[in-house]
Coordinates of C-alpha atoms in Angstrom, one line a residue:
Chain A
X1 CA 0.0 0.0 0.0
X2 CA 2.6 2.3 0.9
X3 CA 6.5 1.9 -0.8
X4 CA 9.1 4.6 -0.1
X5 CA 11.8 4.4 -2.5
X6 CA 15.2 5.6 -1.6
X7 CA 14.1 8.3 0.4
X8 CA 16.7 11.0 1.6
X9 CA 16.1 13.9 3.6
X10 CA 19.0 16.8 4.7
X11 CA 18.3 19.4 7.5
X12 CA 21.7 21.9 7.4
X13 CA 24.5 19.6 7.6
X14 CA 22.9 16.3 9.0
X15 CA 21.8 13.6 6.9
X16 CA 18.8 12.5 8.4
X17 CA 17.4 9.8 6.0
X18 CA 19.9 8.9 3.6
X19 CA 18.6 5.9 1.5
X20 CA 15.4 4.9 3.0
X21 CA 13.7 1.6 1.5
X22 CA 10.4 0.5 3.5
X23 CA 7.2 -1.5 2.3
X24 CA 4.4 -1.4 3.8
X25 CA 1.1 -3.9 3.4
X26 CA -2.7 -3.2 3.7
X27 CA -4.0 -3.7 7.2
X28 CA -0.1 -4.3 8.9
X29 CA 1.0 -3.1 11.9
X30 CA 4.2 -1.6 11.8
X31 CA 6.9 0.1 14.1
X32 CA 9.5 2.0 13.4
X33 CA 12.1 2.1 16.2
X34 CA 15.4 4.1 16.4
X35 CA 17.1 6.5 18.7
X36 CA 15.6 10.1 19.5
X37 CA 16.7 12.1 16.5
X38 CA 17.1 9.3 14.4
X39 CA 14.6 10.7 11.6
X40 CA 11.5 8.7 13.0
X41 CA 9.5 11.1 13.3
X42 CA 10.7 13.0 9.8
X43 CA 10.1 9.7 8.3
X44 CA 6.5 9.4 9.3
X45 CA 6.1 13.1 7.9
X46 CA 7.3 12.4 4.5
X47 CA 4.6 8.9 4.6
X48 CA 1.5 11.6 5.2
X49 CA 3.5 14.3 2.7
X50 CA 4.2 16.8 5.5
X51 CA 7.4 17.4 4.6
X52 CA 9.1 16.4 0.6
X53 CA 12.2 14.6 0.4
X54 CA 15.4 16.2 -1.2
X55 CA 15.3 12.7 -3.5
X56 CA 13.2 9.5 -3.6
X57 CA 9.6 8.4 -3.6
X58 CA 6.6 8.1 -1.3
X59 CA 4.2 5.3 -3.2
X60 CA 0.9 5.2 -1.5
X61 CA -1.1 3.1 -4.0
X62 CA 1.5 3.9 -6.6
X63 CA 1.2 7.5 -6.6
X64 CA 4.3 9.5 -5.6
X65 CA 2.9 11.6 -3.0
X66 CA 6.4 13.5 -3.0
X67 CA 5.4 14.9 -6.3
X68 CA 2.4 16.8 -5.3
X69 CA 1.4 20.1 -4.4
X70 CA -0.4 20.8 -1.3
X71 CA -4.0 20.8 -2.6
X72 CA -3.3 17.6 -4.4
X73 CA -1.8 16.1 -0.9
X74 CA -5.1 16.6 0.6
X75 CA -7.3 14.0 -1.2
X76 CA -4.6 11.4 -0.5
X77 CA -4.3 12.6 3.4
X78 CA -8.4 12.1 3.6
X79 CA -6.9 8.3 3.5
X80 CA -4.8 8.8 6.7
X81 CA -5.1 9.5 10.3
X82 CA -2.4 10.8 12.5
X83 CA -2.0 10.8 16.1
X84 CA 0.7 13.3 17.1
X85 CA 3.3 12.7 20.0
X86 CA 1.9 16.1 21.3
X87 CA -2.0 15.2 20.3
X88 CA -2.0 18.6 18.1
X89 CA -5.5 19.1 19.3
X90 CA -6.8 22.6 18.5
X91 CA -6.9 24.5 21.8
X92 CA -9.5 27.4 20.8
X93 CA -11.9 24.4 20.0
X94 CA -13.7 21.8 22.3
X95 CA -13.5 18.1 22.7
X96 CA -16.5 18.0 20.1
X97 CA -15.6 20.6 17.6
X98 CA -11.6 19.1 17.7
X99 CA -12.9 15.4 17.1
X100 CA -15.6 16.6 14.6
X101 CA -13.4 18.9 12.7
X102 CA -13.4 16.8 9.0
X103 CA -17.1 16.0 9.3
X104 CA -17.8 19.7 9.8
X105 CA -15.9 20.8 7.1
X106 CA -17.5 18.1 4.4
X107 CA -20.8 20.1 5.1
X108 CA -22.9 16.9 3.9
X109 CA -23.5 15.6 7.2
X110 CA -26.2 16.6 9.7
X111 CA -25.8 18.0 13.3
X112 CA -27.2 15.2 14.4
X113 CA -25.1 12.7 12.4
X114 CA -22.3 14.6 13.8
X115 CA -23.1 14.4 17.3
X116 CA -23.8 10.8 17.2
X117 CA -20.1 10.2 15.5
X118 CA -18.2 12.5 18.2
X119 CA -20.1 10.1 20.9
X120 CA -19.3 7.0 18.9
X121 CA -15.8 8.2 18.7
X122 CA -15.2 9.0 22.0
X123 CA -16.7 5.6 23.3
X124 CA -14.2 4.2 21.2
X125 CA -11.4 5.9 23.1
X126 CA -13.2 5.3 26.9
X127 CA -14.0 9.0 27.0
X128 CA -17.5 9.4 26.8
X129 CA -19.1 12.8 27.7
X130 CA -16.2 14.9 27.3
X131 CA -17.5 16.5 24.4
X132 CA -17.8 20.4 25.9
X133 CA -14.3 20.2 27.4
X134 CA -11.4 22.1 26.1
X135 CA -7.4 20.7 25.6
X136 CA -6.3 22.7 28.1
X137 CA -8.6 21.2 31.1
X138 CA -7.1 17.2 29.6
X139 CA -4.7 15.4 30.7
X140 CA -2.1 14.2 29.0
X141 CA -3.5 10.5 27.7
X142 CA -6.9 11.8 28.1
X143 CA -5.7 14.9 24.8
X144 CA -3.8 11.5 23.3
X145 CA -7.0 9.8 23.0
X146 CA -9.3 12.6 21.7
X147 CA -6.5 12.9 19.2
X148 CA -7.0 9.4 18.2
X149 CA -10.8 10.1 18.3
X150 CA -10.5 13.2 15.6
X151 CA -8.1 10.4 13.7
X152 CA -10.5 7.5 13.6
X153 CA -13.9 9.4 13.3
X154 CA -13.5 10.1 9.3
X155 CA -12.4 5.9 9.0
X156 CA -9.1 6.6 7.3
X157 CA -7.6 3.5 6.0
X158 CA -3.9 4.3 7.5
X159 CA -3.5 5.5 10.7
X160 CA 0.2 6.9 11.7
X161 CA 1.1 7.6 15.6
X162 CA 4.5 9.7 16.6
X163 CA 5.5 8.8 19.6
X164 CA 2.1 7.9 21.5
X165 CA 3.7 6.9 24.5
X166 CA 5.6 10.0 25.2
X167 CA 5.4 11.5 28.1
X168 CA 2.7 9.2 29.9
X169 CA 3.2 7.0 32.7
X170 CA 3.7 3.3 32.5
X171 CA 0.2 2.2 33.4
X172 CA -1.9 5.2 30.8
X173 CA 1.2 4.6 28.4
X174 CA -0.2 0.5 28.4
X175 CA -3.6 1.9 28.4
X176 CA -3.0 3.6 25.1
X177 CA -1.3 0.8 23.6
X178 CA -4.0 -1.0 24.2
X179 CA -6.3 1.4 22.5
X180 CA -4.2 1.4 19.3
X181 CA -4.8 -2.4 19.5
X182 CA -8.4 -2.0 19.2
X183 CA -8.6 0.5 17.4
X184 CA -6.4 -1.3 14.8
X185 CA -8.2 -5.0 15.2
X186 CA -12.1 -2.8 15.1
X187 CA -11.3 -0.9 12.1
X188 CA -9.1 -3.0 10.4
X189 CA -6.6 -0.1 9.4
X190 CA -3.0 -0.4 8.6
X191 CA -1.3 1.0 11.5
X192 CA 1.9 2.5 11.4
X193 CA 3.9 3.7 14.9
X194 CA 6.8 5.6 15.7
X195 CA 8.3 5.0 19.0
X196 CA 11.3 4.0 21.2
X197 CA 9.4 2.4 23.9
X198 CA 9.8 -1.1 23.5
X199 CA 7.3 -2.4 25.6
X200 CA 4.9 -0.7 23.2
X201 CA 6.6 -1.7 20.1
X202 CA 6.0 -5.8 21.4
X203 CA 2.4 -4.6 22.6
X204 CA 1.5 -3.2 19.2
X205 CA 3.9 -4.0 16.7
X206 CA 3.4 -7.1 14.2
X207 CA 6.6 -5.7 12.5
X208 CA 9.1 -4.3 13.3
X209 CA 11.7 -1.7 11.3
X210 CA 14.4 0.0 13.1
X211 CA 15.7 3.3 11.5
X212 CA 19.5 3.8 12.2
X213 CA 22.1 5.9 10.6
X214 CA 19.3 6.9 7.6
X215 CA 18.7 3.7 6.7
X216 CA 16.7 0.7 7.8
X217 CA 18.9 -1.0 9.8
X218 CA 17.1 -4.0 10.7
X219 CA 13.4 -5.7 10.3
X220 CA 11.9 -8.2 11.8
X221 CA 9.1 -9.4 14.3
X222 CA 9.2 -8.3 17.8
X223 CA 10.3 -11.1 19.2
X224 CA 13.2 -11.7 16.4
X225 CA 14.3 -8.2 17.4
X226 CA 14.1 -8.6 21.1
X227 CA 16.3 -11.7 20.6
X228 CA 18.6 -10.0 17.7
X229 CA 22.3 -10.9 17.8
X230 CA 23.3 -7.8 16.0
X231 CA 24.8 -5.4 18.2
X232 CA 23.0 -2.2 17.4
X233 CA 19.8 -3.5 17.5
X234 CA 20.6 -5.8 20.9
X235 CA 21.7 -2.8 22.4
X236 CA 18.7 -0.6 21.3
X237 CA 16.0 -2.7 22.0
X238 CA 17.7 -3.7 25.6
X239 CA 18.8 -0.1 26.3
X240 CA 22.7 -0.2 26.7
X241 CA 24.5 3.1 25.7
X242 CA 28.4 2.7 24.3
X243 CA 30.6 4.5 26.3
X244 CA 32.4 5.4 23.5
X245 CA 29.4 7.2 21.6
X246 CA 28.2 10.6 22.5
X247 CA 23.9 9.4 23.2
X248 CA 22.4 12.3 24.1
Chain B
X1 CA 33.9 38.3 3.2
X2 CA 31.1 38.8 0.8
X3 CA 29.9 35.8 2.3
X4 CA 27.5 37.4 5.1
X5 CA 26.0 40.1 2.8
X6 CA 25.4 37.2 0.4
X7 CA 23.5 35.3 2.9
X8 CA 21.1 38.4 3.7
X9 CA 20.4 39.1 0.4
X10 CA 19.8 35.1 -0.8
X11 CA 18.1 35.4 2.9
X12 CA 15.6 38.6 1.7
X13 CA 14.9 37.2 -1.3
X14 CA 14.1 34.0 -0.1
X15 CA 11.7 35.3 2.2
X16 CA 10.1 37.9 0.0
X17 CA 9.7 34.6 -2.6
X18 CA 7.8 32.6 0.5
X19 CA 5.3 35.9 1.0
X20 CA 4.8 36.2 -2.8
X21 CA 3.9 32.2 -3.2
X22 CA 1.7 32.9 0.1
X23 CA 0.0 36.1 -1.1
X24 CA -0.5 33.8 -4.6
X25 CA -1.9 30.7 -2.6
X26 CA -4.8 33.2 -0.5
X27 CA -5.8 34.6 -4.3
X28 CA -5.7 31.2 -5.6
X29 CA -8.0 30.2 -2.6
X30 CA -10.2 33.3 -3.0
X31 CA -10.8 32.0 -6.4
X32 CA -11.6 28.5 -5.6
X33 CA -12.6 27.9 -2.3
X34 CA -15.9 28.7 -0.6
X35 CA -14.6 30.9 2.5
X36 CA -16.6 29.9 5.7
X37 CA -19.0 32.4 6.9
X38 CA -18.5 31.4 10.5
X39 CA -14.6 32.3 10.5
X40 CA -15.1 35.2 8.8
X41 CA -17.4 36.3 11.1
X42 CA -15.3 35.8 14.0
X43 CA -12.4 37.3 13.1
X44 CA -14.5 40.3 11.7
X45 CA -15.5 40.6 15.7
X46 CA -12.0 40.1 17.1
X47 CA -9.9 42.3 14.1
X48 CA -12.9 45.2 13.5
X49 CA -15.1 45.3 17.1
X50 CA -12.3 44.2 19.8
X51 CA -10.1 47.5 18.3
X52 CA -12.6 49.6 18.1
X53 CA -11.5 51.0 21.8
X54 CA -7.9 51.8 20.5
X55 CA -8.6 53.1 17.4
X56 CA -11.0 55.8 18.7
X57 CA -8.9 56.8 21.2
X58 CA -6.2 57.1 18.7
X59 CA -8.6 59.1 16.5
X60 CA -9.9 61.1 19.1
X61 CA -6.3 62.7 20.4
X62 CA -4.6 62.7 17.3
X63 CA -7.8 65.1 16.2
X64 CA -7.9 67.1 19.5
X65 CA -3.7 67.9 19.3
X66 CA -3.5 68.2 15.4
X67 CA -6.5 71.1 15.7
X68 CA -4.2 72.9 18.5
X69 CA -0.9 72.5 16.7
X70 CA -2.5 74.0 13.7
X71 CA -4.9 76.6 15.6
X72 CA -1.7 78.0 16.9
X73 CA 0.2 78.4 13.7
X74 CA -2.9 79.7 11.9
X75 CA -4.1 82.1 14.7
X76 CA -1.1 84.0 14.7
X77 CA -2.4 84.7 10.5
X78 CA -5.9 85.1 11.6
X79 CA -6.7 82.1 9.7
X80 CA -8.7 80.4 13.0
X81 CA -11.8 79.0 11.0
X82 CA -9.5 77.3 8.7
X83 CA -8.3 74.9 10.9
X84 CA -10.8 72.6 10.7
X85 CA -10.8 72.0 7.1
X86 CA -6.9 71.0 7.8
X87 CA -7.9 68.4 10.5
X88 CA -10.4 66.6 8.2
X89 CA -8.0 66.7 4.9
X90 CA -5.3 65.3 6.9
X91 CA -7.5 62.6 8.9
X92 CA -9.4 61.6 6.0
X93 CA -6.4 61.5 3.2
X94 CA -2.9 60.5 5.8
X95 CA -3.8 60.3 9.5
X96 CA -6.7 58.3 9.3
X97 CA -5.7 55.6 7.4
X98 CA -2.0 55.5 8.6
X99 CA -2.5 55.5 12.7
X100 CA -5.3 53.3 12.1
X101 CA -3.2 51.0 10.6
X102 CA -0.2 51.2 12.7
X103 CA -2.7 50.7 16.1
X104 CA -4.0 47.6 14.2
X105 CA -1.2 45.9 13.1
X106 CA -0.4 46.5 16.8
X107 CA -2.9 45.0 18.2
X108 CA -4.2 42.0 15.5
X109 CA -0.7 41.8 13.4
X110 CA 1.2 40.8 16.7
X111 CA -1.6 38.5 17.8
X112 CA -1.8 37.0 14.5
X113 CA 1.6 36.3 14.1
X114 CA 1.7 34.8 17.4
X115 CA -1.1 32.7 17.7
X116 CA -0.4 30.8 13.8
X117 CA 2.9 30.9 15.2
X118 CA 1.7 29.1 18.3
X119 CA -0.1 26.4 16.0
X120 CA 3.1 26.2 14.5
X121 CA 5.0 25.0 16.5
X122 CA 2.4 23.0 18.7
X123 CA 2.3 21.0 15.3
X124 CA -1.7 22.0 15.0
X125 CA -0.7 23.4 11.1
X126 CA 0.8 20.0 10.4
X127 CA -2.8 18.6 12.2
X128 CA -4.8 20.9 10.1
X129 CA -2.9 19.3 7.3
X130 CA -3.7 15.6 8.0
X131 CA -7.0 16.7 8.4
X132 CA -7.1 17.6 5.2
X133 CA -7.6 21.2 5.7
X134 CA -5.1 23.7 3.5
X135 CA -3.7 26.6 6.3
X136 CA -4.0 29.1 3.8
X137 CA -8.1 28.2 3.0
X138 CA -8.2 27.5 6.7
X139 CA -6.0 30.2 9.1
X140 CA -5.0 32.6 6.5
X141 CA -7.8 33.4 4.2
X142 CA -10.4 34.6 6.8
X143 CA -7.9 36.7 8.4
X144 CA -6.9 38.7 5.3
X145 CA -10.7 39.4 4.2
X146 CA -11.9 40.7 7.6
X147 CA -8.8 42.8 8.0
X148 CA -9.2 44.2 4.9
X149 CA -13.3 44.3 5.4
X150 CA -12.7 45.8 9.1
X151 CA -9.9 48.2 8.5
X152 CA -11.5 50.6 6.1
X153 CA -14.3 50.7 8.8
X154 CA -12.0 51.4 11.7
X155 CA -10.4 54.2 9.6
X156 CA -14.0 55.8 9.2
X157 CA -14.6 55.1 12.5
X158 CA -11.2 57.1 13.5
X159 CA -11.6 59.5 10.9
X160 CA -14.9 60.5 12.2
X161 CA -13.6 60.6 15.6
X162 CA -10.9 62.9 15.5
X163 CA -13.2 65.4 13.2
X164 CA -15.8 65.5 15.8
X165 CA -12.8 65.8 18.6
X166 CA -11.2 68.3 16.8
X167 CA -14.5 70.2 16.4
X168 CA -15.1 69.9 20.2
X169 CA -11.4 71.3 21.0
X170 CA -11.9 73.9 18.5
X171 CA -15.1 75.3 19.1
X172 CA -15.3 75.1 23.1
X173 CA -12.1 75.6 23.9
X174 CA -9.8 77.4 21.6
X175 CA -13.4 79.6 20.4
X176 CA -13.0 79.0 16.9
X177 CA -16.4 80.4 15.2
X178 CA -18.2 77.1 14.2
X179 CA -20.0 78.5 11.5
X180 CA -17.2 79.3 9.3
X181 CA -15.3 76.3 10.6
X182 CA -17.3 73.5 9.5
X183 CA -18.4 75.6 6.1
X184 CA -14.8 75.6 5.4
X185 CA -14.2 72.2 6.5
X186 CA -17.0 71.0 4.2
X187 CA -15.8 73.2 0.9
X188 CA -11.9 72.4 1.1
X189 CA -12.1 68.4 1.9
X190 CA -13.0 66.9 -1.3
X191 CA -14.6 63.6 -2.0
X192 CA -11.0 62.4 -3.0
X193 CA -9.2 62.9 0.1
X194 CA -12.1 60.2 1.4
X195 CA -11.3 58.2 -1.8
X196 CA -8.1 58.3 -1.1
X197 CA -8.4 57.3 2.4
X198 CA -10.4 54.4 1.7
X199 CA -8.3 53.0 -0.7
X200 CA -4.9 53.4 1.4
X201 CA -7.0 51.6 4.4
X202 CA -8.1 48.6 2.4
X203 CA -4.4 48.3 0.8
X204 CA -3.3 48.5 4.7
X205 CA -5.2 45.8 5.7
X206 CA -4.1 43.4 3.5
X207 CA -0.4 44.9 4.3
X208 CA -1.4 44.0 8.6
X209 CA -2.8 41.0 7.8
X210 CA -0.7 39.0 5.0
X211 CA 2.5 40.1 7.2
X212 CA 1.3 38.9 10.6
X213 CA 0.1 35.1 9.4
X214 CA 3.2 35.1 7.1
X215 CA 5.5 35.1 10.2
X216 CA 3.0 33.6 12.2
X217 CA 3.5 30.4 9.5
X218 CA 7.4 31.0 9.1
X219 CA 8.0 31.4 12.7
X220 CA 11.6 29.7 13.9
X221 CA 11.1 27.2 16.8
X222 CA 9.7 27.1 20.4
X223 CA 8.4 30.4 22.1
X224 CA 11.7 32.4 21.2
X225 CA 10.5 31.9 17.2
X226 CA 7.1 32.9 18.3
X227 CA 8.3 35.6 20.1
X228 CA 10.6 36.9 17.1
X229 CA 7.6 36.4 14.2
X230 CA 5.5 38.7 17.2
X231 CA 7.8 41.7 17.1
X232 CA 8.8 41.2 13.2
X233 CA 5.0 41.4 11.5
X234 CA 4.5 44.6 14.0
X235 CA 7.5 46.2 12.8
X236 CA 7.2 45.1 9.0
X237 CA 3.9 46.1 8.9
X238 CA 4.6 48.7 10.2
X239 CA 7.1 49.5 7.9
X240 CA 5.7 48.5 4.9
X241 CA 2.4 50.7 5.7
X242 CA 4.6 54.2 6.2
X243 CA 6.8 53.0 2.8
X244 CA 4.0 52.5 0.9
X245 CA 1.3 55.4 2.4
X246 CA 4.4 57.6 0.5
X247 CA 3.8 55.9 -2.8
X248 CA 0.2 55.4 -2.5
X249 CA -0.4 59.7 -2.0
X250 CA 1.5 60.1 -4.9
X251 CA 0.2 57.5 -7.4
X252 CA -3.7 58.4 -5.9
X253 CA -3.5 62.1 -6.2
X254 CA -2.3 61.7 -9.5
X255 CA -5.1 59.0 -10.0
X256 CA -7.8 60.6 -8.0
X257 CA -7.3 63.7 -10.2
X258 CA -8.8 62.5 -13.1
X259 CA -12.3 61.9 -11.2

């Protein structure tokens, strides 16, 4: 469903991507893992055409998305959903308006169509009746899953999430894991996750890519990466820092 | 060594080229795209009724001191009931428009520019986007038409303000005859120094507005970007509305002559 060919990607003097090759099937679930400033996150940005590449191609249903303008982008993005590591929600809007924000704008659906959908949405995410809130009185899993909610609510067939564990604690970082697992098995969307958390990468994850140096280092199943021989990815997915490297 | 004027210039250039394919892209959108009533509407109430406060006040003591600067000059040539007819030529055609525009790009060019450049950086453009919503149709394009819709009204607004001030100031306290006043206030200020108001105002809108979402959607990183795109739109507005009110008087008399 979605190829990237080749794709490269310079900020100033860093390479960030610098030959990335990555196939990605209908209804998978993917995780990319790699270190913090690794180009995850710039990675998942070129998939939903935020940002073009300096060379290479995006594919989604073989048409190079990194060929189009910005109008043209947005017919293609109507088939994604993306869950930001900061949830991105709107912060002059409420819970309702945030999560109903696509419907609204189609202007071919009723009020009452709309309501039911927010509600239906928010069920979804176990956070019913939240719908007159704003951002700023949420928490920080409670904004994660009203940003799932305005991702899900328009049934996009892709469904991209930076870094949804970020910043949570262990227990609402599970809870959310959960939810993408749901959400994935309910809708039967391809599901493709950004993170270095490895307990949500074996939690979510059916595959596995790692990202390392610009390239993709390694693929592989959870387990087959938890139980890797190869020393970057052993050391990544168990956490050990070389003394000799400069980590931070 | 030519190195760093290099970089400014390919800098300047750069930018201005950003602005240009901006300015094209709200057009382009004004062409195609149905513009929602509902934001238009609310930024008509924040841009034109939240300033109304500043810009009458503005109005109001830029009438009352330009009738006693010139009431002093003019007295000493007995030319008292003549200074009236100065206030309102120089409201309608220069002061009007141009301290109008400098309180709003004040007030809504700074807040523009900070709160796109808020969104910015919160990654709710890049939102927007996945949404399938273009920024420009979205954030941009009802900001430019109700500041160039509320502008021209805030300058009549101010216009009329500092007239009536200056009238008040004139009359009651410097005892200017109001008789001869306001008949020569009504036979020297011509229906082209109002033309020529008007026109300046509506140009100065789209000057507050396209600056202050431009650097609210180029802002640099975290709060110190914000904070830098803030202070730029006010002062390139407010640069670019002095720079251009020069060009505009001369084009528009010239223009405005052949009415």
């Amino acid at each position: 469903m979605i190829e990237v060919r080749q794709l490269r990607k310079r900020f100033g003097d860093q390479q960030v991507l610098d030959g990335v090759d990555l196939t990605i099937e209908q209804g998978e679930s993917l995780v990319i893992i790699g270190r913090s400033g690794g180009g995850k996150s710039v990675l998942l940005k070129h998939l939903v055409g935020l940002t073009h590449p300096d060379s290479g191609q995006v594919l989604v249903e073989g048409q190079d998305i990194a060929q189009l303008d910005e109008r043209e982008l947005l017919g293609v993005r109507r088939k994604f959903g993306m869950l930001f590591q900061s949830a991105a929600l709107f912060d002059s809007l409420t819970v309702e308006e945030n999560i109903a924000f696509v419907l609204a704008r189609e202007r071919n659906h009723t009020p009452e169509e709309i309501t039911r959908r927010v509600a239906e949405a928010l069920e979804m995410v176990d956070l019913p009746g939240t719908q007159k809130k704003k951002p700023a009185e949420l928490s920080g899993g409670m904004r994660k899953r009203v940003g799932l909610a305005r991702a899900i609510i328009y049934r996009p067939e892709v469904i991209f999430y930076d870094e949804p564990t970020t910043g949570l604690d262990p227990v609402v970082a599970d809870s959310i894991d959960k939810l993408i697992l749901r959400v994935c098995n309910r809708l039967r969307v391809t599901s493709i996750v950004v993170t270095h958390d490895m307990r949500s990468m074996q939690t979510v994850g059916r595959r596995v890519a790692m990202l390392h140096e610009g390239r993709i280092y390694a693929t592989g199943t959870p387990q087959e990466m938890m139980s890797s021989a190869d020393p970057v990815v052993s050391r990544f997915v168990r956490g050990i820092s070389d003394e000799k490297e400069h980590t931070f | 060594m030519l190195d760093l004027p290099v970089q400014i210039i390919r800098g300047v250039l750069a930018g201005l080229g950003r602005f240009s394919l901006m300015v094209m892209e709200v057009v382009r959108s004004l062409a195609t795209q149905r513009l929602s009533g509902r934001d238009l509407v609310a930024q008509m109430y924040f841009i034109g009724v939240k300033s109304q406060t500043v810009v009458l006040v503005t109005g109001a003591f830029t009438g009352m001191v330009l009738c006693a600067q010139t009431y002093f000059q003019f007295h000493k040539v007995k030319m008292d009931t003549a200074t009236l007819a100065v206030v309102s030529v120089s409201m309608c055609g220069e002061l009007g428009p141009v301290l109008t525009a400098l309180m709003v790009a004040g007030r809504v060019g700074a807040s523009m520019a900070a709160e796109l450049g808020t969104m910015k950086v919160t990654e709710q453009v890049d939102a927007l986007r996945t949404l399938a919503a273009h920024p420009i149709d979205y954030l941009v394009v009802p900001r430019v038409v109700a500041t160039v819709l509320a502008v021209p009204l805030l300058t009549a607004e101010s216009v009329a303000m500092g007239i009536l001030s200056a009238y008040l100031v004139g009359v009651h306290l410097l005892q200017i005859d109001p008789g001869y006043s306001v008949v020569n206030m009504l036979r020297f200020t011509d229906h082209r120094d109002v033309l020529m108001g008007f026109i300046k105002s509506l140009i100065f809108g789209g000057i507050i507005a396209t600056t202050g979402c431009y650097k609210g959607m180029h802002c640099g990183q975290g709060a110190e970007g914000v904070g830098h795109s803030t202070t730029e739109a006010v002062v390139y507005a407010s640069i670019a509305i002095l720079m251009s009110n020069f060009f505009l008087t001369l084009l528009l008399t010239r223009l405005l002559a052949l009415l």
